[in-house]
Short mmCIF file of C-alpha atoms in Angstrom, two decimals:
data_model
loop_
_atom_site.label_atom_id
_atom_site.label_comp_id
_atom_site.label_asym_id
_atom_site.label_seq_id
_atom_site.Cartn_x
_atom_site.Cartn_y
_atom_site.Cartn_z
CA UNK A 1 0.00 0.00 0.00
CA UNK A 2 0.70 3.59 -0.74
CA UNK A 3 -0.62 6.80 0.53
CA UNK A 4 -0.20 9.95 -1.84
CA UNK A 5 -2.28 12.31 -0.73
CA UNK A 6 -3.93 12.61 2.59
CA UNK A 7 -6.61 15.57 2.53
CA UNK A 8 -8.90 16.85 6.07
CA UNK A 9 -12.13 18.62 5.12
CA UNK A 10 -14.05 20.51 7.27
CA UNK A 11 -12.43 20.38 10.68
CA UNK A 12 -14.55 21.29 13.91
CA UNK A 13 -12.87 21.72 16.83
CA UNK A 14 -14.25 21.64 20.00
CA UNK A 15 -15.45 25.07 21.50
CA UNK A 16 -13.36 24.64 24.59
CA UNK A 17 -10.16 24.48 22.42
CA UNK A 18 -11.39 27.54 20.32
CA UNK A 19 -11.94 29.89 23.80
CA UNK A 20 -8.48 28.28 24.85
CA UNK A 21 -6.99 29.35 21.79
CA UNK A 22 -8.67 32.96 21.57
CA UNK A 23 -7.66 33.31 25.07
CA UNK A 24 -3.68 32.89 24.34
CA UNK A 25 -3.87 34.93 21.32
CA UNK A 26 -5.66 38.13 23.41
CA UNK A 27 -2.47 37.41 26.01
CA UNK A 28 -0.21 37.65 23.26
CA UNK A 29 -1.64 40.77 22.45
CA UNK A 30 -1.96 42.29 25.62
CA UNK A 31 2.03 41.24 25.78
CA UNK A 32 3.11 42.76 23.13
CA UNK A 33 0.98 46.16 24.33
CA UNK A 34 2.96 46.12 27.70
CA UNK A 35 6.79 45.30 25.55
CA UNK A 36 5.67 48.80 23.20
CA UNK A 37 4.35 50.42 25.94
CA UNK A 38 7.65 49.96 28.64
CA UNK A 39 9.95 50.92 25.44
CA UNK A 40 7.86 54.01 24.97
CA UNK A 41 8.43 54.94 28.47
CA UNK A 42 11.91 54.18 28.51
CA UNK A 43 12.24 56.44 25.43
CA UNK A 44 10.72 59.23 27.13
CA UNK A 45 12.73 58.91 30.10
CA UNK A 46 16.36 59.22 28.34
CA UNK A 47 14.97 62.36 25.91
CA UNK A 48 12.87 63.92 29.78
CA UNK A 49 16.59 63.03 31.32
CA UNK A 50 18.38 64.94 27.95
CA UNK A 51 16.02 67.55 28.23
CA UNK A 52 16.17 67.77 31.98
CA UNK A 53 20.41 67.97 31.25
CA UNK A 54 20.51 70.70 28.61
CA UNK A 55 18.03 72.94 30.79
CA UNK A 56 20.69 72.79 34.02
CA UNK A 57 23.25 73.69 31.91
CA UNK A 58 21.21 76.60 30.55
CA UNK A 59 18.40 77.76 33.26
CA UNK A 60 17.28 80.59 30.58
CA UNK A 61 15.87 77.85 28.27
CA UNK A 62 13.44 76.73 30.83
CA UNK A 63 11.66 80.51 30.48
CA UNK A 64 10.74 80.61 26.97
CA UNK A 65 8.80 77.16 27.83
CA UNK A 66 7.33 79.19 30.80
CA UNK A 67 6.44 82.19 28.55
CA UNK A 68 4.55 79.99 25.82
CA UNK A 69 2.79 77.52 28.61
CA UNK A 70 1.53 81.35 29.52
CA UNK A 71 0.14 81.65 25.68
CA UNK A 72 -1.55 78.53 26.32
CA UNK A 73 -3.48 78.87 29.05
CA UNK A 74 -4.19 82.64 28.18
CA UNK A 75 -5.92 81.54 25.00
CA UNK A 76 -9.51 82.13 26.54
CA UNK A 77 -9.13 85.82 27.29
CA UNK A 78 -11.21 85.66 30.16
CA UNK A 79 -8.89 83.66 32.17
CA UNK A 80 -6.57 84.88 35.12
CA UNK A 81 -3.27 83.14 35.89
CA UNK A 82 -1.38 83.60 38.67
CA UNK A 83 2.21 82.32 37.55
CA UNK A 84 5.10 82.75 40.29
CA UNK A 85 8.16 83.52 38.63
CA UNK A 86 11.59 84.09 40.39
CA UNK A 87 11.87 87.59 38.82
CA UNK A 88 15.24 88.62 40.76
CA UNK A 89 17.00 84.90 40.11
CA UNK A 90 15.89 85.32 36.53
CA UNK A 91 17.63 88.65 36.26
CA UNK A 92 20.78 87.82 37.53
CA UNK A 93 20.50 84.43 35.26
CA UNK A 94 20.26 86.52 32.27
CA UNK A 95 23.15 89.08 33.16
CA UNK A 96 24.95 85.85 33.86
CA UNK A 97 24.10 84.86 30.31
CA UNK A 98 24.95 87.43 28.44
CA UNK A 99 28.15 87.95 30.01
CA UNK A 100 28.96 84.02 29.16
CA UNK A 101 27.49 84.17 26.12
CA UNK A 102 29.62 87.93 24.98
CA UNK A 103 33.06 86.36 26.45
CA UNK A 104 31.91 83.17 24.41
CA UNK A 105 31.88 85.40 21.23
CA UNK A 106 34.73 87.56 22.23
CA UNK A 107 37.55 84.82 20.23
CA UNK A 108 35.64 84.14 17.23
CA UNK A 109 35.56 87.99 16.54
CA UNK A 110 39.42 88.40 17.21
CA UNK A 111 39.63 85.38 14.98
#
């Protein structure tokens, strides 16, 4: 004997093994959610950590953000905001930063 084709037709599984299988594939789902979701998070933790870097080395940059969360919240002109701002620290911050940034320059125009 010889068998040279072996063909199944209309297959019914039971209903058990289709919920058992429906259940795995919505847990494969939900685990690959939670994988994109954690290396989402972990993205936005190194660029929050970069961002959170660049704006101790330059406290100025951290105003203009300040200035346009202002804009904002100010786009209903009947609204009132009470911002605190560290007026006197910010001064001295700038004159700090224009005196690093003008000795900064200072070489390249002798150059």
């Amino acid at each position: 004997m010889q068998v040279t084709l072996v063909e199944l037709k209309d297959i019914q599984l039971p209903g058990t093994m289709k919920r058992a299988m429906a259940r795995r594939a919505e847990a494969e789902r939900k685990k690959r959610a939670k994988i994109i979701n954690a290396e989402g998070e972990s993205l936005a933790a190194a660029a929050l950590g970069d961002a959170s870097d660049t704006m101790m080395a330059h406290p100025l940059a951290l105003q203009p953000r300040n200035l346009q969360r202002l804009v904002e919240i100010g786009v209903d002109q009947n609204t009132t905001v009470v911002f605190p701002a560290p007026l006197m620290s910010t001064i001295g911050e700038l004159g700090s930063f224009l005196a690093r940034e003008t000795a900064a320059a200072a070489p390249d125009t002798a150059a």
